PDB file of C-alpha atoms and ligand atoms in Angstrom:
ATOM      1  CA  UNK A  26     -30.880  -3.163   5.130  1.00 87.00           C
ATOM      2  CA  UNK A  27     -29.788  -6.614   4.110  1.00 93.00           C
ATOM      3  CA  UNK A  28     -29.856  -9.132   6.924  1.00 95.00           C
ATOM      4  CA  UNK A  29     -27.087 -11.726   6.790  1.00 96.00           C
ATOM      5  CA  UNK A  30     -27.274 -15.285   8.172  1.00 97.00           C
ATOM      6  CA  UNK A  31     -23.703 -14.978   9.437  1.00 96.00           C
ATOM      7  CA  UNK A  32     -21.636 -11.950  10.472  1.00 95.00           C
ATOM      8  CA  UNK A  33     -20.168 -10.358   7.291  1.00 94.00           C
ATOM      9  CA  UNK A  34     -16.424 -11.147   6.706  1.00 94.00           C
ATOM     10  CA  UNK A  35     -13.938  -8.710   8.218  1.00 94.00           C
ATOM     11  CA  UNK A  36     -12.283  -6.392   5.776  1.00 97.00           C
ATOM     12  CA  UNK A  37      -8.680  -7.276   5.167  1.00 98.00           C
ATOM     13  CA  UNK A  38      -6.587  -4.252   5.922  1.00 98.00           C
ATOM     14  CA  UNK A  39      -2.982  -3.277   5.385  1.00 98.00           C
ATOM     15  CA  UNK A  40      -1.488  -0.402   7.426  1.00 98.00           C
ATOM     16  CA  UNK A  41      -0.463   2.719   5.510  1.00 98.00           C
ATOM     17  CA  UNK A  42       2.968   3.829   6.793  1.00 97.00           C
ATOM     18  CA  UNK A  43       3.167   7.130   8.580  1.00 94.00           C
ATOM     19  CA  UNK A  44      -0.568   7.283   9.290  1.00 95.00           C
ATOM     20  CA  UNK A  45      -3.274   5.734  11.402  1.00 95.00           C
ATOM     21  CA  UNK A  46      -5.208   4.736   8.272  1.00 96.00           C
ATOM     22  CA  UNK A  47      -5.430   1.366   6.609  1.00 98.00           C
ATOM     23  CA  UNK A  48      -5.734   0.236   3.013  1.00 98.00           C
ATOM     24  CA  UNK A  49      -8.738  -2.105   2.534  1.00 98.00           C
ATOM     25  CA  UNK A  50      -7.758  -5.056   0.312  1.00 98.00           C
ATOM     26  CA  UNK A  51     -10.180  -5.875  -2.474  1.00 98.00           C
ATOM     27  CA  UNK A  52      -8.368  -8.414  -4.639  1.00 98.00           C
ATOM     28  CA  UNK A  53      -4.801  -9.772  -5.067  1.00 98.00           C
ATOM     29  CA  UNK A  54      -3.235 -10.267  -8.458  1.00 98.00           C
ATOM     30  CA  UNK A  55       0.224 -11.634  -9.104  1.00 98.00           C
ATOM     31  CA  UNK A  56       2.526 -11.496 -12.161  1.00 96.00           C
ATOM     32  CA  UNK A  57       4.309 -14.751 -13.037  1.00 92.00           C
ATOM     33  CA  UNK A  58       7.924 -14.838 -14.184  1.00 88.00           C
ATOM     34  CA  UNK A  59       8.704 -11.052 -14.287  1.00 93.00           C
ATOM     35  CA  UNK A  60      12.455 -11.399 -13.813  1.00 93.00           C
ATOM     36  CA  UNK A  61      14.403 -13.131 -16.599  1.00 88.00           C
ATOM     37  CA  UNK A  62      16.707 -14.984 -14.153  1.00 89.00           C
ATOM     38  CA  UNK A  63      13.775 -16.401 -12.235  1.00 85.00           C
ATOM     39  CA  UNK A  64      11.947 -17.401 -15.451  1.00 83.00           C
ATOM     40  CA  UNK A  65      15.056 -19.356 -16.485  1.00 87.00           C
ATOM     41  CA  UNK A  66      15.411 -21.092 -13.027  1.00 88.00           C
ATOM     42  CA  UNK A  67      11.755 -22.330 -13.522  1.00 86.00           C
ATOM     43  CA  UNK A  68      12.617 -23.659 -16.931  1.00 86.00           C
ATOM     44  CA  UNK A  69      10.889 -20.992 -19.005  1.00 84.00           C
ATOM     45  CA  UNK A  70      12.108 -18.709 -21.831  1.00 81.00           C
ATOM     46  CA  UNK A  71      11.749 -15.065 -20.642  1.00 80.00           C
ATOM     47  CA  UNK A  72      12.115 -13.653 -24.152  1.00 77.00           C
ATOM     48  CA  UNK A  73       9.024 -15.255 -25.643  1.00 68.00           C
ATOM     49  CA  UNK A  74       6.294 -14.675 -23.023  1.00 77.00           C
ATOM     50  CA  UNK A  75       3.905 -11.790 -22.524  1.00 85.00           C
ATOM     51  CA  UNK A  76       2.988 -11.223 -18.826  1.00 92.00           C
ATOM     52  CA  UNK A  77       0.564 -13.698 -17.284  1.00 94.00           C
ATOM     53  CA  UNK A  78      -1.355 -13.367 -14.069  1.00 97.00           C
ATOM     54  CA  UNK A  79      -2.840 -15.430 -11.290  1.00 97.00           C
ATOM     55  CA  UNK A  80      -4.758 -14.387  -8.180  1.00 98.00           C
ATOM     56  CA  UNK A  81      -4.927 -15.037  -4.455  1.00 98.00           C
ATOM     57  CA  UNK A  82      -7.971 -14.502  -2.238  1.00 98.00           C
ATOM     58  CA  UNK A  83      -7.968 -11.141  -0.364  1.00 98.00           C
ATOM     59  CA  UNK A  84      -7.881 -12.884   2.929  1.00 97.00           C
ATOM     60  CA  UNK A  85      -4.502 -14.570   2.044  1.00 98.00           C
ATOM     61  CA  UNK A  86      -3.039 -11.123   2.904  1.00 98.00           C
ATOM     62  CA  UNK A  87      -1.536 -10.890   6.420  1.00 98.00           C
ATOM     63  CA  UNK A  88       1.119  -8.681   8.013  1.00 98.00           C
ATOM     64  CA  UNK A  89       4.707  -9.785   7.267  1.00 98.00           C
ATOM     65  CA  UNK A  90       5.536  -9.972  10.935  1.00 98.00           C
ATOM     66  CA  UNK A  91       5.347 -12.356  13.892  1.00 98.00           C
ATOM     67  CA  UNK A  92       4.786 -16.011  13.167  1.00 98.00           C
ATOM     68  CA  UNK A  93       3.051 -17.339  10.050  1.00 97.00           C
ATOM     69  CA  UNK A  94       1.509 -20.821  10.021  1.00 94.00           C
ATOM     70  CA  UNK A  95       3.328 -23.506   7.995  1.00 97.00           C
ATOM     71  CA  UNK A  96       0.514 -24.417   5.562  1.00 97.00           C
ATOM     72  CA  UNK A  97      -1.246 -27.766   5.230  1.00 96.00           C
ATOM     73  CA  UNK A  98      -0.928 -30.010   2.250  1.00 96.00           C
ATOM     74  CA  UNK A  99       2.728 -29.289   1.344  1.00 97.00           C
ATOM     75  CA  UNK A 100       6.204 -30.504   1.968  1.00 96.00           C
ATOM     76  CA  UNK A 101       7.824 -27.856  -0.313  1.00 98.00           C
ATOM     77  CA  UNK A 102       6.858 -24.352   0.843  1.00 98.00           C
ATOM     78  CA  UNK A 103       8.767 -21.762  -1.141  1.00 98.00           C
ATOM     79  CA  UNK A 104       9.440 -17.973  -0.721  1.00 98.00           C
ATOM     80  CA  UNK A 105       9.176 -15.463  -3.483  1.00 98.00           C
ATOM     81  CA  UNK A 106      10.077 -11.852  -2.532  1.00 98.00           C
ATOM     82  CA  UNK A 107       8.132  -9.287  -4.517  1.00 98.00           C
ATOM     83  CA  UNK A 108       7.354  -5.590  -4.678  1.00 98.00           C
ATOM     84  CA  UNK A 109       3.633  -5.058  -4.502  1.00 98.00           C
ATOM     85  CA  UNK A 110       1.581  -2.320  -6.134  1.00 98.00           C
ATOM     86  CA  UNK A 111      -1.410  -0.926  -4.263  1.00 99.00           C
ATOM     87  CA  UNK A 112      -4.099   0.503  -6.583  1.00 99.00           C
ATOM     88  CA  UNK A 113      -5.875   3.687  -5.484  1.00 98.00           C
ATOM     89  CA  UNK A 114      -8.111   4.588  -8.477  1.00 98.00           C
ATOM     90  CA  UNK A 115     -10.673   2.813 -10.663  1.00 98.00           C
ATOM     91  CA  UNK A 116      -9.761   2.332 -14.328  1.00 98.00           C
ATOM     92  CA  UNK A 117      -9.878   0.145 -17.353  1.00 98.00           C
ATOM     93  CA  UNK A 118      -7.956  -0.090 -20.634  1.00 98.00           C
ATOM     94  CA  UNK A 119      -5.309   2.161 -19.151  1.00 98.00           C
ATOM     95  CA  UNK A 120      -2.370   3.154 -21.388  1.00 98.00           C
ATOM     96  CA  UNK A 121       1.106   2.586 -19.785  1.00 97.00           C
ATOM     97  CA  UNK A 122       1.859   6.321 -19.887  1.00 98.00           C
ATOM     98  CA  UNK A 123      -1.233   7.010 -17.669  1.00 98.00           C
ATOM     99  CA  UNK A 124      -0.881   3.940 -15.419  1.00 98.00           C
ATOM    100  CA  UNK A 125       1.193   5.350 -12.568  1.00 98.00           C
ATOM    101  CA  UNK A 126      -1.601   7.855 -11.669  1.00 98.00           C
ATOM    102  CA  UNK A 127      -3.712   4.768 -10.604  1.00 98.00           C
ATOM    103  CA  UNK A 128      -1.127   3.683  -8.076  1.00 98.00           C
ATOM    104  CA  UNK A 129      -1.698   4.640  -4.416  1.00 98.00           C
ATOM    105  CA  UNK A 130       1.541   3.251  -3.141  1.00 98.00           C
ATOM    106  CA  UNK A 131       3.861   0.304  -2.734  1.00 98.00           C
ATOM    107  CA  UNK A 132       4.717  -2.391  -0.216  1.00 98.00           C
ATOM    108  CA  UNK A 133       6.878  -5.523  -0.005  1.00 98.00           C
ATOM    109  CA  UNK A 134       5.362  -8.983   0.000  1.00 98.00           C
ATOM    110  CA  UNK A 135       6.211 -12.664  -0.168  1.00 98.00           C
ATOM    111  CA  UNK A 136       4.288 -14.799  -2.699  1.00 98.00           C
ATOM    112  CA  UNK A 137       4.369 -17.965  -0.562  1.00 98.00           C
ATOM    113  CA  UNK A 138       4.040 -20.966  -2.785  1.00 98.00           C
ATOM    114  CA  UNK A 139       3.297 -24.691  -2.255  1.00 98.00           C
ATOM    115  CA  UNK A 140       5.835 -25.613  -4.981  1.00 98.00           C
ATOM    116  CA  UNK A 141       5.006 -29.327  -4.861  1.00 98.00           C
ATOM    117  CA  UNK A 142       1.315 -28.590  -5.647  1.00 97.00           C
ATOM    118  CA  UNK A 143       2.372 -26.169  -8.341  1.00 97.00           C
ATOM    119  CA  UNK A 144       4.566 -28.814 -10.029  1.00 97.00           C
ATOM    120  CA  UNK A 145       1.580 -31.221 -10.078  1.00 97.00           C
ATOM    121  CA  UNK A 146      -0.736 -28.467 -11.421  1.00 97.00           C
ATOM    122  CA  UNK A 147       1.750 -27.619 -14.250  1.00 96.00           C
ATOM    123  CA  UNK A 148       2.150 -31.280 -15.196  1.00 97.00           C
ATOM    124  CA  UNK A 149      -1.599 -31.988 -15.193  1.00 97.00           C
ATOM    125  CA  UNK A 150      -2.496 -28.589 -16.809  1.00 97.00           C
ATOM    126  CA  UNK A 151      -4.603 -27.736 -13.723  1.00 97.00           C
ATOM    127  CA  UNK A 152      -5.118 -24.363 -12.095  1.00 97.00           C
ATOM    128  CA  UNK A 153      -2.542 -22.945  -9.634  1.00 97.00           C
ATOM    129  CA  UNK A 154      -5.054 -21.893  -7.013  1.00 97.00           C
ATOM    130  CA  UNK A 155      -4.115 -24.511  -4.374  1.00 97.00           C
ATOM    131  CA  UNK A 156      -0.430 -23.819  -5.004  1.00 98.00           C
ATOM    132  CA  UNK A 157      -0.717 -20.047  -4.582  1.00 98.00           C
ATOM    133  CA  UNK A 158      -3.903 -19.060  -2.879  1.00 98.00           C
ATOM    134  CA  UNK A 159      -3.850 -20.739   0.584  1.00 97.00           C
ATOM    135  CA  UNK A 160      -4.298 -19.109   4.009  1.00 97.00           C
ATOM    136  CA  UNK A 161      -1.636 -16.538   4.924  1.00 97.00           C
ATOM    137  CA  UNK A 162       0.033 -16.988   1.519  1.00 98.00           C
ATOM    138  CA  UNK A 163       0.475 -13.224   0.959  1.00 98.00           C
ATOM    139  CA  UNK A 164       2.366 -11.650   3.882  1.00 98.00           C
ATOM    140  CA  UNK A 165       3.006  -7.878   3.173  1.00 98.00           C
ATOM    141  CA  UNK A 166       4.577  -4.909   4.857  1.00 98.00           C
ATOM    142  CA  UNK A 167       2.711  -1.644   5.479  1.00 98.00           C
ATOM    143  CA  UNK A 168       2.110   0.480   2.321  1.00 98.00           C
ATOM    144  CA  UNK A 169       4.243   3.498   1.488  1.00 98.00           C
ATOM    145  CA  UNK A 170       2.341   6.257  -0.329  1.00 98.00           C
ATOM    146  CA  UNK A 171       3.534   7.109  -3.877  1.00 98.00           C
ATOM    147  CA  UNK A 172       3.102  10.769  -2.898  1.00 97.00           C
ATOM    148  CA  UNK A 173       5.846  10.086  -0.405  1.00 97.00           C
ATOM    149  CA  UNK A 174       8.289   7.794  -2.166  1.00 98.00           C
ATOM    150  CA  UNK A 175       7.380   8.222  -5.838  1.00 98.00           C
ATOM    151  CA  UNK A 176       7.337   5.244  -8.194  1.00 98.00           C
ATOM    152  CA  UNK A 177      10.370   2.983  -7.721  1.00 95.00           C
ATOM    153  CA  UNK A 178      11.953   1.911 -10.961  1.00 94.00           C
ATOM    154  CA  UNK A 179      15.117   0.586  -9.470  1.00 96.00           C
ATOM    155  CA  UNK A 180      16.415  -0.499  -6.063  1.00 97.00           C
ATOM    156  CA  UNK A 181      17.632  -3.703  -4.416  1.00 98.00           C
ATOM    157  CA  UNK A 182      15.093  -6.414  -3.623  1.00 98.00           C
ATOM    158  CA  UNK A 183      16.277  -9.171  -1.293  1.00 98.00           C
ATOM    159  CA  UNK A 184      15.279 -12.026   0.973  1.00 98.00           C
ATOM    160  CA  UNK A 185      17.255 -13.997   3.576  1.00 98.00           C
ATOM    161  CA  UNK A 186      16.421 -17.122   5.572  1.00 98.00           C
ATOM    162  CA  UNK A 187      18.070 -17.623   9.022  1.00 98.00           C
ATOM    163  CA  UNK A 188      20.530 -14.860   8.092  1.00 98.00           C
ATOM    164  CA  UNK A 189      21.623 -16.443   4.737  1.00 98.00           C
ATOM    165  CA  UNK A 190      20.809 -14.442   1.634  1.00 98.00           C
ATOM    166  CA  UNK A 191      18.649 -16.414  -0.749  1.00 98.00           C
ATOM    167  CA  UNK A 192      17.261 -13.854  -3.254  1.00 98.00           C
ATOM    168  CA  UNK A 193      18.773 -10.655  -4.532  1.00 97.00           C
ATOM    169  CA  UNK A 194      17.803  -8.584  -7.504  1.00 97.00           C
ATOM    170  CA  UNK A 195      16.936  -5.076  -8.651  1.00 97.00           C
ATOM    171  CA  UNK A 196      13.557  -3.647  -9.505  1.00 97.00           C
ATOM    172  CA  UNK A 197      15.197  -2.332 -12.691  1.00 95.00           C
ATOM    173  CA  UNK A 198      15.478  -5.952 -13.886  1.00 95.00           C
ATOM    174  CA  UNK A 199      11.713  -6.460 -14.090  1.00 95.00           C
ATOM    175  CA  UNK A 200      10.755  -7.549 -17.606  1.00 94.00           C
ATOM    176  CA  UNK A 201       7.381  -5.678 -17.321  1.00 95.00           C
ATOM    177  CA  UNK A 202       7.743  -2.485 -15.108  1.00 96.00           C
ATOM    178  CA  UNK A 203       4.950  -1.089 -12.881  1.00 97.00           C
ATOM    179  CA  UNK A 204       3.195   1.018 -15.654  1.00 97.00           C
ATOM    180  CA  UNK A 205       3.021  -1.983 -17.995  1.00 96.00           C
ATOM    181  CA  UNK A 206       1.752  -4.309 -15.278  1.00 97.00           C
ATOM    182  CA  UNK A 207      -1.038  -1.904 -14.297  1.00 98.00           C
ATOM    183  CA  UNK A 208      -1.881  -1.386 -17.982  1.00 97.00           C
ATOM    184  CA  UNK A 209      -2.033  -5.170 -18.601  1.00 97.00           C
ATOM    185  CA  UNK A 210      -4.241  -5.913 -15.544  1.00 98.00           C
ATOM    186  CA  UNK A 211      -6.588  -3.094 -16.541  1.00 98.00           C
ATOM    187  CA  UNK A 212      -7.122  -4.707 -19.954  1.00 97.00           C
ATOM    188  CA  UNK A 213      -8.383  -7.899 -18.288  1.00 97.00           C
ATOM    189  CA  UNK A 214     -10.446  -6.521 -15.432  1.00 98.00           C
ATOM    190  CA  UNK A 215     -11.573  -3.098 -14.110  1.00 98.00           C
ATOM    191  CA  UNK A 216      -9.038  -2.227 -11.449  1.00 98.00           C
ATOM    192  CA  UNK A 217     -10.326  -0.600  -8.324  1.00 98.00           C
ATOM    193  CA  UNK A 218      -8.995   0.907  -5.097  1.00 98.00           C
ATOM    194  CA  UNK A 219      -7.932  -1.917  -2.789  1.00 98.00           C
ATOM    195  CA  UNK A 220      -6.456  -4.125  -5.486  1.00 98.00           C
ATOM    196  CA  UNK A 221      -2.908  -5.366  -4.801  1.00 98.00           C
ATOM    197  CA  UNK A 222      -0.593  -6.478  -7.558  1.00 98.00           C
ATOM    198  CA  UNK A 223       2.462  -8.685  -6.738  1.00 98.00           C
ATOM    199  CA  UNK A 224       5.091  -7.853  -9.392  1.00 98.00           C
ATOM    200  CA  UNK A 225       7.115 -11.096  -9.602  1.00 97.00           C
ATOM    201  CA  UNK A 226      10.238 -12.435  -7.961  1.00 97.00           C
ATOM    202  CA  UNK A 227      13.938 -12.453  -8.845  1.00 96.00           C
ATOM    203  CA  UNK A 228      15.967 -15.736  -8.869  1.00 95.00           C
ATOM    204  CA  UNK A 229      16.795 -17.695  -5.806  1.00 96.00           C
ATOM    205  CA  UNK A 230      13.408 -19.002  -4.738  1.00 96.00           C
ATOM    206  CA  UNK A 231      13.712 -21.872  -2.255  1.00 97.00           C
ATOM    207  CA  UNK A 232      12.362 -23.902   0.598  1.00 98.00           C
ATOM    208  CA  UNK A 233      11.025 -22.677   3.918  1.00 98.00           C
ATOM    209  CA  UNK A 234      10.814 -24.980   6.893  1.00 98.00           C
ATOM    210  CA  UNK A 235       9.075 -24.669  10.260  1.00 97.00           C
ATOM    211  CA  UNK A 236      11.116 -22.436  12.517  1.00 97.00           C
ATOM    212  CA  UNK A 237      12.865 -20.520   9.752  1.00 98.00           C
ATOM    213  CA  UNK A 238      13.405 -16.819  10.288  1.00 98.00           C
ATOM    214  CA  UNK A 239      12.658 -14.902   7.091  1.00 98.00           C
ATOM    215  CA  UNK A 240      13.757 -11.330   6.432  1.00 98.00           C
ATOM    216  CA  UNK A 241      13.477  -9.315   3.290  1.00 98.00           C
ATOM    217  CA  UNK A 242      12.869  -5.934   1.760  1.00 98.00           C
ATOM    218  CA  UNK A 243      13.054  -3.503  -1.066  1.00 98.00           C
ATOM    219  CA  UNK A 244      15.347  -0.454  -0.721  1.00 98.00           C
ATOM    220  CA  UNK A 245      13.288   2.708  -0.367  1.00 97.00           C
ATOM    221  CA  UNK A 246      10.036   0.900   0.450  1.00 98.00           C
ATOM    222  CA  UNK A 247      10.147  -1.401   3.484  1.00 98.00           C
ATOM    223  CA  UNK A 248      11.811  -4.306   5.279  1.00 98.00           C
ATOM    224  CA  UNK A 249      10.206  -7.139   7.243  1.00 98.00           C
ATOM    225  CA  UNK A 250      10.940 -10.098   9.511  1.00 98.00           C
ATOM    226  CA  UNK A 251       8.689 -13.083  10.252  1.00 98.00           C
ATOM    227  CA  UNK A 252       9.050 -16.631  11.403  1.00 98.00           C
ATOM    228  CA  UNK A 253       7.495 -19.839   9.982  1.00 98.00           C
ATOM    229  CA  UNK A 254       5.518 -21.675  12.636  1.00 95.00           C
ATOM    230  CA  UNK A 255       5.284 -25.409  13.201  1.00 89.00           C
ATOM    231  CA  UNK A 256       3.689 -27.715  10.608  1.00 79.00           C
ATOM    232  CA  UNK A 257       0.000 -28.280  10.957  1.00 69.00           C
ATOM    233  CA  UNK A 258      -1.535 -31.726  11.099  1.00 58.00           C
TER     234      UNK A 258
HETATM  235 MN1   MN B   9       5.466 -14.933  -7.565  1.00 53.21          MN
END
């Protein structure tokens, strides 16, 4: 038995809806610009770009509920509502037509972003890690099993702040649908149970301030409510 100098880190867990079991999170991948209208609002051309990915640490995942800390080091925290794929089987070099069998289920998440840091990173050709991978930057709902809800190819995706709708879209508008996303990730790394993949956000991303009440959801998967806490010193 290995002896550790500190207690081993706690496993990050996401509840599985309709059961007492949890999904142990291994890694978090995110697709950039997967809805044409959002790609355009960020100044990119959606017709010319294959999908690209970035990652968040597993412990960025928290329940999309209660109060989330307003992060350090930013004055421009943004919301990005996204459907999230939960991987349930190991695989590599997966063909799109086989990809859905690797999906355990789906949840709804917010890819919280320190947009001011991302803008600097883009300008300086630096990594996005500090813009995307901070503490509590990946709030998610509980996971719905694909055996229960199937593989959603369409359905409304939305987010509101203080009761005002900010983002609306439809899963059917994703440039790269679920099967293609899983296939692409599996050509870069071996995917394994516990991996989560954020699938991109529709247009309407915007600022979150301390005290804001955030709600969102994807029809047929889940809805959530959380509040942004006070700014940290
Ligand atoms: Mn995103």
